mmCIF file of C-alpha atoms and ligand atoms in Angstrom:
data_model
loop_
_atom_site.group_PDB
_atom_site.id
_atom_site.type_symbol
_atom_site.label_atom_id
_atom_site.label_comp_id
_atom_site.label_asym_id
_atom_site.label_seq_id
_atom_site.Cartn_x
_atom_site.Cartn_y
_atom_site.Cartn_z
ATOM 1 C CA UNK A 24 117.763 99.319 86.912
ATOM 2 C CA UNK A 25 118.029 101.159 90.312
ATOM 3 C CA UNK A 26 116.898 100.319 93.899
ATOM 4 C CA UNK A 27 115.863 103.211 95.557
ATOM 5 C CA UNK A 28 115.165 101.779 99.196
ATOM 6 C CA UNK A 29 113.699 103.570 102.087
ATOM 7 C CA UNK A 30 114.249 101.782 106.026
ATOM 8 C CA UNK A 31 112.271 104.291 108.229
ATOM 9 C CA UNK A 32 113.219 102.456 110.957
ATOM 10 C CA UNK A 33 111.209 102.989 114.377
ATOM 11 C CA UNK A 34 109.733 106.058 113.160
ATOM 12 C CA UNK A 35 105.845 107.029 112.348
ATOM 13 C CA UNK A 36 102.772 105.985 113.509
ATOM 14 C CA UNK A 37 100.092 104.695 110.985
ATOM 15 C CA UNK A 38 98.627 108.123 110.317
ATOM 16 C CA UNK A 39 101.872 109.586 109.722
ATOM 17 C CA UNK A 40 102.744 106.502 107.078
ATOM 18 C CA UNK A 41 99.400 107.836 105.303
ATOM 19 C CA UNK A 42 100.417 111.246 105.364
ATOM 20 C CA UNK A 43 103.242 109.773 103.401
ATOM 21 C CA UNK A 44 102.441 108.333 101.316
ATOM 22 C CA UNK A 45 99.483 110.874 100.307
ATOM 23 C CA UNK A 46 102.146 113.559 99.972
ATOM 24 C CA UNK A 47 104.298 110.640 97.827
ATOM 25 C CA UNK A 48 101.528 110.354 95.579
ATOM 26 C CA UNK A 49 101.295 113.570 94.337
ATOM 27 C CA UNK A 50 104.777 113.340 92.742
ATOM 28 C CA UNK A 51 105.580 111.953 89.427
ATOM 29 C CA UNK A 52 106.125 107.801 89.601
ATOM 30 C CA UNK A 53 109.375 106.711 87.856
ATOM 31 C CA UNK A 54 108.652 106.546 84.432
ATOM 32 C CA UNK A 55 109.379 102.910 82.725
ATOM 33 C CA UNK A 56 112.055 100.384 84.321
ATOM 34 C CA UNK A 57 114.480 102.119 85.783
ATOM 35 C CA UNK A 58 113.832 102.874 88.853
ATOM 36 C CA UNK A 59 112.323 100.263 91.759
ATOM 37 C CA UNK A 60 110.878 101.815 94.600
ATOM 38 C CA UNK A 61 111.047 100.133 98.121
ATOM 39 C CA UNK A 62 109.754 101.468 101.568
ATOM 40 C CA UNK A 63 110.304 99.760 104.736
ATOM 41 C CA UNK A 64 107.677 100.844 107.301
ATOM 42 C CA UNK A 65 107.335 99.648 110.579
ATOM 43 C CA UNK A 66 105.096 96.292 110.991
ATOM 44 C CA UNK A 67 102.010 98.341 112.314
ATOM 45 C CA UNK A 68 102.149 100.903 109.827
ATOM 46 C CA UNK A 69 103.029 97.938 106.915
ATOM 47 C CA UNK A 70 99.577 96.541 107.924
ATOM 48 C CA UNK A 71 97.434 99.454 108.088
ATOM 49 C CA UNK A 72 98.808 100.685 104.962
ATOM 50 C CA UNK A 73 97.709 97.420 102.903
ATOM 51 C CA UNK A 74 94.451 97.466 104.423
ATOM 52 C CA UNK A 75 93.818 101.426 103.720
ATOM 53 C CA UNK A 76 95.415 100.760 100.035
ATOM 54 C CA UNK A 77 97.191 103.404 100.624
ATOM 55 C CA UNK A 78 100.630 103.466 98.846
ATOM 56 C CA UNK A 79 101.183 103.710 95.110
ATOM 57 C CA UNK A 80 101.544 101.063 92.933
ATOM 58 C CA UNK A 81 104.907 101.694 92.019
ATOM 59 C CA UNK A 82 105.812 101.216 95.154
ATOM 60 C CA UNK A 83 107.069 98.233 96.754
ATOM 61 C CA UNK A 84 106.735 97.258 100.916
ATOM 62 C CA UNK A 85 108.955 95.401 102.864
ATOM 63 C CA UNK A 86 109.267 94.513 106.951
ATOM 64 C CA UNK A 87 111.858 95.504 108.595
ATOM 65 C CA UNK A 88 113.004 92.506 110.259
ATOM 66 C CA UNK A 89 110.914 88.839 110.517
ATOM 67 C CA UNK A 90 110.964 85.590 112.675
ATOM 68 C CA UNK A 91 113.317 82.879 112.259
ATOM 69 C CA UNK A 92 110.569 79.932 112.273
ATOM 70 C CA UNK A 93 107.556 79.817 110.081
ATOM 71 C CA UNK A 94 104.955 79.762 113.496
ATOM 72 C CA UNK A 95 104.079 78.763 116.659
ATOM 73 C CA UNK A 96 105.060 79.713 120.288
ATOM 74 C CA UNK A 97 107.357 83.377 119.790
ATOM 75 C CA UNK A 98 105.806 86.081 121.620
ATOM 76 C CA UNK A 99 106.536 89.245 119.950
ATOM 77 C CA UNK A 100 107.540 87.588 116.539
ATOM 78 C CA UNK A 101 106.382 88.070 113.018
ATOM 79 C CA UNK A 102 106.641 85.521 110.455
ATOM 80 C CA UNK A 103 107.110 85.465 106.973
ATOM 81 C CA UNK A 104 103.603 84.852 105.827
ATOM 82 C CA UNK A 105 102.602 87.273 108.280
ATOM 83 C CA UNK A 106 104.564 89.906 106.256
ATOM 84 C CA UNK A 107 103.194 88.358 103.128
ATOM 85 C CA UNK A 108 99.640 89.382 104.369
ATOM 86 C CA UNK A 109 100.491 92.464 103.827
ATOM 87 C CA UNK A 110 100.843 94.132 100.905
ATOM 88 C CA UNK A 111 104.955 93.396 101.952
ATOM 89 C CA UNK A 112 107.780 91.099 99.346
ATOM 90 C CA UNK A 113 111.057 92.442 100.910
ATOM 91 C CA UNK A 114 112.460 92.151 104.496
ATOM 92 C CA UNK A 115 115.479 93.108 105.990
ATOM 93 C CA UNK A 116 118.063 90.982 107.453
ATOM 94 C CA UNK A 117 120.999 91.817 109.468
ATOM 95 C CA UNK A 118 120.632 95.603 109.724
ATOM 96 C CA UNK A 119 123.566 97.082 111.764
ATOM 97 C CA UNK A 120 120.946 97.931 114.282
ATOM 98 C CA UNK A 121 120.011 94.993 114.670
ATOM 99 C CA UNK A 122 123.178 93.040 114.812
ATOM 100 C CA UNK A 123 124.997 95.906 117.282
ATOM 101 C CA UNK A 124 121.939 97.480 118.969
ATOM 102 C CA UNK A 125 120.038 94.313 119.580
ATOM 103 C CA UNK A 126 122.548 91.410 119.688
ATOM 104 C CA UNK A 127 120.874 89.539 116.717
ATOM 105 C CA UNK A 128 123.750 86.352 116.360
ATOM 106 C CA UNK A 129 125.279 85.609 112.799
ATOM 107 C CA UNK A 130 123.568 82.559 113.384
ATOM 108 C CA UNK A 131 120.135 84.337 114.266
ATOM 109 C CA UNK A 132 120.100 86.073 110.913
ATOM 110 C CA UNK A 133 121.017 83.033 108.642
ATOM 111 C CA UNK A 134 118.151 81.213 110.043
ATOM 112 C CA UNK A 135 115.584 83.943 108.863
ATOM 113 C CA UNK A 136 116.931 84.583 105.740
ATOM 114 C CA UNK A 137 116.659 81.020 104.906
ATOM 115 C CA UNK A 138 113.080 81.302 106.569
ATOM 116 C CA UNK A 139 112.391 84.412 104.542
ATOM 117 C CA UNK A 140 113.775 82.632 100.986
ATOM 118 C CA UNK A 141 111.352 79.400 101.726
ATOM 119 C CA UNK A 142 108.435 81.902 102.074
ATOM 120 C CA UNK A 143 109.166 83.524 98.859
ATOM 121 C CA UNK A 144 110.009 87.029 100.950
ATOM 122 C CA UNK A 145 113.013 88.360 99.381
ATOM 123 C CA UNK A 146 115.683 88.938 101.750
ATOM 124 C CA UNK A 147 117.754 92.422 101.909
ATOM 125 C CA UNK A 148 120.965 91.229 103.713
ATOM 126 C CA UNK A 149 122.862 94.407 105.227
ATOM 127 C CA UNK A 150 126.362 93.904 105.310
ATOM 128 C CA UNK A 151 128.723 95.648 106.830
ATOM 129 C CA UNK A 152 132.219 96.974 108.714
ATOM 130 C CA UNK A 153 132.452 99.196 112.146
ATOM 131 C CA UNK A 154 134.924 101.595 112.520
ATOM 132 C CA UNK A 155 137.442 99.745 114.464
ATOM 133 C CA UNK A 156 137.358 96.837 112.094
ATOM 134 C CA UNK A 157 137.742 99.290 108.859
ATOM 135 C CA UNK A 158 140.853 100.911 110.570
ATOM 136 C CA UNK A 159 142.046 97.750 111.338
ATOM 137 C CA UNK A 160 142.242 96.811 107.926
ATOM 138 C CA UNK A 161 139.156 94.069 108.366
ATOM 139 C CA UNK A 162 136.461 95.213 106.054
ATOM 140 C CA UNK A 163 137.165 92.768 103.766
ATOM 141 C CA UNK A 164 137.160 90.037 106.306
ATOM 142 C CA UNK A 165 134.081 90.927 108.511
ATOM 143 C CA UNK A 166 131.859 91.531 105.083
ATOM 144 C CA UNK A 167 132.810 87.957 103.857
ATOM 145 C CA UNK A 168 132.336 86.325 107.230
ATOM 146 C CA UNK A 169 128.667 87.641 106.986
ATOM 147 C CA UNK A 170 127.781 86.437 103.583
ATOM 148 C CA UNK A 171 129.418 83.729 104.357
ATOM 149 C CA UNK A 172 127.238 83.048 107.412
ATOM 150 C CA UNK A 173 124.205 84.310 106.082
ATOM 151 C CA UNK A 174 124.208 82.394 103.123
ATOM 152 C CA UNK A 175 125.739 79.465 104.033
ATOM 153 C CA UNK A 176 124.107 76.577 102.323
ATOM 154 C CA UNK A 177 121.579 78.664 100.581
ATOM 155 C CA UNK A 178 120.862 78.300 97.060
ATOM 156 C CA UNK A 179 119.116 80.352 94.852
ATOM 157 C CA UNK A 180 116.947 79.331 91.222
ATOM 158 C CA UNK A 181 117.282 83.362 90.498
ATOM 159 C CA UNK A 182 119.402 86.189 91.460
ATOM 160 C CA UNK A 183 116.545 88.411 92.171
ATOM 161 C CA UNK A 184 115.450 86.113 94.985
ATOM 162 C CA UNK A 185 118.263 88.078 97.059
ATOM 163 C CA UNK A 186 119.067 91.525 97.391
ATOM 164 C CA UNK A 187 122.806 92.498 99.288
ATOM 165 C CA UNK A 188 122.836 96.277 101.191
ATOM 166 C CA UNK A 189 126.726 97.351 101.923
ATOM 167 C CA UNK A 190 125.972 99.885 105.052
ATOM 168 C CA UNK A 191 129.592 100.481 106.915
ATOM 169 C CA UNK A 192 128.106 100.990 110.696
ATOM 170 C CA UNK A 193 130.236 104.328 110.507
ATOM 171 C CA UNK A 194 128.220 105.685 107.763
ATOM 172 C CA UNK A 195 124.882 104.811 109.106
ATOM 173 C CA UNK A 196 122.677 108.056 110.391
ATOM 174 C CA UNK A 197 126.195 109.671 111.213
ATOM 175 C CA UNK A 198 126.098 112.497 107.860
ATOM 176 C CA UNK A 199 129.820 111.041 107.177
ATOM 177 C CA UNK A 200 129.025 108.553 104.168
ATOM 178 C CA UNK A 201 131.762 106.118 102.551
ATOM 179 C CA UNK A 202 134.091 107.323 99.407
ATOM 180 C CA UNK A 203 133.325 106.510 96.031
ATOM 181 C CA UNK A 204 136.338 104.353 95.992
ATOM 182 C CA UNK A 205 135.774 102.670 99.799
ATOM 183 C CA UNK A 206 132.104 102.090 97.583
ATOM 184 C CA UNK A 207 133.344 100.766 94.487
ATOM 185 C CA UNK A 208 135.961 98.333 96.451
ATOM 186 C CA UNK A 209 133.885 97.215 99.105
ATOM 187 C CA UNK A 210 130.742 96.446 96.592
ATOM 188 C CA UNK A 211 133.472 94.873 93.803
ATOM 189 C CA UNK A 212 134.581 92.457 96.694
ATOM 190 C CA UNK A 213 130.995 91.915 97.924
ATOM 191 C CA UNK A 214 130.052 90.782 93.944
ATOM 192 C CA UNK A 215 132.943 88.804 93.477
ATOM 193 C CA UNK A 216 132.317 86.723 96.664
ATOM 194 C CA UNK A 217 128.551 86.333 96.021
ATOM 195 C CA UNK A 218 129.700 84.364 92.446
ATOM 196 C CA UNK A 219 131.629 82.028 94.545
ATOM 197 C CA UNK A 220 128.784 81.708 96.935
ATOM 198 C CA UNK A 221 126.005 81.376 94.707
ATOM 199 C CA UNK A 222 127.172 80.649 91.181
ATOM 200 C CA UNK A 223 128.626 83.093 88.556
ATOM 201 C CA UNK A 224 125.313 83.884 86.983
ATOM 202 C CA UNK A 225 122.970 83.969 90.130
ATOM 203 C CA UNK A 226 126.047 85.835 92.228
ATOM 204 C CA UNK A 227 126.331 88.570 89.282
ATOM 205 C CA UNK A 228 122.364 89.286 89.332
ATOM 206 C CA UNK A 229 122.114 89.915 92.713
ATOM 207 C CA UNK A 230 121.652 93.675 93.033
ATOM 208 C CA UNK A 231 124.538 95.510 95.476
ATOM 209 C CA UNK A 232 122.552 98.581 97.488
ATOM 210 C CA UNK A 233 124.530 101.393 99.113
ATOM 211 C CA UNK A 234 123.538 102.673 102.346
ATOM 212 C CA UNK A 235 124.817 105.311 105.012
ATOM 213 C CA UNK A 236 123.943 108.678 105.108
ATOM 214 C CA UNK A 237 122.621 109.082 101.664
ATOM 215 C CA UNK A 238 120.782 112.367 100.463
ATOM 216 C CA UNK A 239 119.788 114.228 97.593
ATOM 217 C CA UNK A 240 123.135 115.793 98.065
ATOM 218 C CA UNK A 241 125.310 112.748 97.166
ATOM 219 C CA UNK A 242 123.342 110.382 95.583
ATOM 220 C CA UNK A 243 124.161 111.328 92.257
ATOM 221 C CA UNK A 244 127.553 110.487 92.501
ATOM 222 C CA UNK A 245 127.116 107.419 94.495
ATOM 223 C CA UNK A 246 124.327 106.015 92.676
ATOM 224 C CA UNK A 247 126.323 106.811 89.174
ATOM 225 C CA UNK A 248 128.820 104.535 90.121
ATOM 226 C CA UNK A 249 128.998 101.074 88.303
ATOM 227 C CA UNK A 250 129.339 98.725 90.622
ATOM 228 C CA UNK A 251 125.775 100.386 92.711
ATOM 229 C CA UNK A 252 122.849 99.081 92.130
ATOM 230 C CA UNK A 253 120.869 101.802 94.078
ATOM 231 C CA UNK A 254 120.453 103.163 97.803
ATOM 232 C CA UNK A 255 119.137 101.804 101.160
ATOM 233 C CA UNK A 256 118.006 105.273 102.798
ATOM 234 C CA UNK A 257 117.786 106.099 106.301
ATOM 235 C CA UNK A 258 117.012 109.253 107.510
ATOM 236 C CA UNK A 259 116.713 111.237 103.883
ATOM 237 C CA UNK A 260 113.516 108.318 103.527
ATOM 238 C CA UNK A 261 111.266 109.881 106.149
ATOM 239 C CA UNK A 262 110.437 112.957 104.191
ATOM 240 C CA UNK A 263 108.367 112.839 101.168
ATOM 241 C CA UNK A 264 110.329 115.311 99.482
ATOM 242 C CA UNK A 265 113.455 114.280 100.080
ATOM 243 C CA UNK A 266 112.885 110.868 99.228
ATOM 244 C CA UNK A 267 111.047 111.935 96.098
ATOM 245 C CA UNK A 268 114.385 113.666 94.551
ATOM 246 C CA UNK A 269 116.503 110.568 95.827
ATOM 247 C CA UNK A 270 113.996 108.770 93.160
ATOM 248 C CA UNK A 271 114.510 111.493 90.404
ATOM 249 C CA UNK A 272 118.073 111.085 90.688
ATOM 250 C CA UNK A 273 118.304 107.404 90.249
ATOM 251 C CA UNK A 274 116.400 108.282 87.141
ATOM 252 C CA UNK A 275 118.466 110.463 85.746
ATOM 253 C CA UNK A 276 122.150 108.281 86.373
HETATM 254 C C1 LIG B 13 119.919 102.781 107.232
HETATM 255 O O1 LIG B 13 119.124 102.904 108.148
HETATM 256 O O2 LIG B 13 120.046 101.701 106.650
HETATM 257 C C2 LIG B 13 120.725 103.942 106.844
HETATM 258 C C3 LIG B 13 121.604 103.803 105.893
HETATM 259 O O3 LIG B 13 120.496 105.118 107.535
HETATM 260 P P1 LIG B 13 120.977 106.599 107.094
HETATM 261 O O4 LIG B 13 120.636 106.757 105.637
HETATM 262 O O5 LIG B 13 120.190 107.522 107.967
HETATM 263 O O6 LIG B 13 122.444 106.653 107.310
#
């Protein structure tokens, strides 16, 4: 089965996440179980679009980010069963924006996955190398360093409590995505570290998403490849269209 995985990121208002998903609508659903279909509005829109009822069944909400405590005094925070509320079951954790962009700690993001995985949210851990550090020979090293981090401690009853998203920060909204083979090496090192981590069978469950500067264009070829276990989509997300053929295409591989 494939993920295809949509992070819109700080874009659309709440009628423009209807329009959406009205346009979405209108397109054939993935037939049968191959294809899972994940959006990741913004929190107002992820509200206002359980409350209309206004996305398809076959697809799946998450938040784009979440609190690090369960409640109480954290102005501006959202927690887990906040996101619950809504029709929402993923959340994202560590996205490159928000560990470069916004300073979010290694430390910061292990505490909310683990508050995510008590909730029952399922986290989508982004992973990932800069430029400087791939050059420098340190993918390898900076990838493990944040699963270790992230899921230090953490153990899981079922692999599909956890989702993993390998998004090198030089790929991300730039139009220069990664090789096949910087793909297949970085996501065969990512899978063999998650066994140690978690356990052979839970660590080889996990599903391993692609992301950075994915489109109809290359997805084929990305999402074809063995060890993928779909796409987390940036920019080619926002358009109905667009996003629509990235979900044909994970049909079809
Ligand atoms: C992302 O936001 O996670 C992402 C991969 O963006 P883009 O597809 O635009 O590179």
């Amino acid at each position: 089965m494939k993920i295809v995985a949509g992070n819109w990121k700080m874009f659309k208002t709440i009628e423009e996440a209807k329009a959406f998903f009205a346009e979405l609508a209108t397109t054939m659903p993935p037939q049968g179980d191959k294809v899972r279909v994940l959006v990741f509005p913004n929190y107002v829109a992820l509200g206002a679009l359980a409350e209309a009822h206004a996305v398809p069944d076959w697809v799946l909400l998450g938040a784009q980010d979440v609190a690090a405590d369960a409640e109480g005094a954290f102005t501006g925070e959202v927690s887990p069963a906040m996101i619950l509320s809504t029709r929402a079951t993923h959340v994202l954790i560590g996205h490159s924006e928000r560990r470069h962009v916004i300073g979010e700690s290694a430390d910061l993001l292990h505490r909310k996955l683990v508050n995510s995985l008590v909730a029952s949210l399922i986290p989508v851990l982004c992973v990932g190398e800069t430029l400087e550090e791939r050059n420098a020979s340190k993918m390898k090293e900076v990838v493990f360093g944040q699963l270790d981090t992230a899921l230090a401690d953490v153990r899981l009853s079922d692999g599909a409590q956890l989702i993993v998203a390998y998004e090198p920060v030089w790929a991300i909204g730039t139009g220069v995505n990664a090789t096949n083979e910087q793909i297949e090496e970085a996501h065969r090192l990512i899978r063999e570290h998650l066994k140690q981590l978690l356990g052979a069978a839970i660590g080889g469950f996990v599903a391993i998403l692609y992301g950075g500067s994915v489109k109809p264009a290359n997805f084929a070829s990305i999402a074809g490849l063995p060890s993928v276990d779909g796409g987390l989509i940036g920019g080619a997300s926002l358009k109905p269209v667009a996003f629509a053929e990235l979900i044909a295409i994970a049909e079809q591989v």
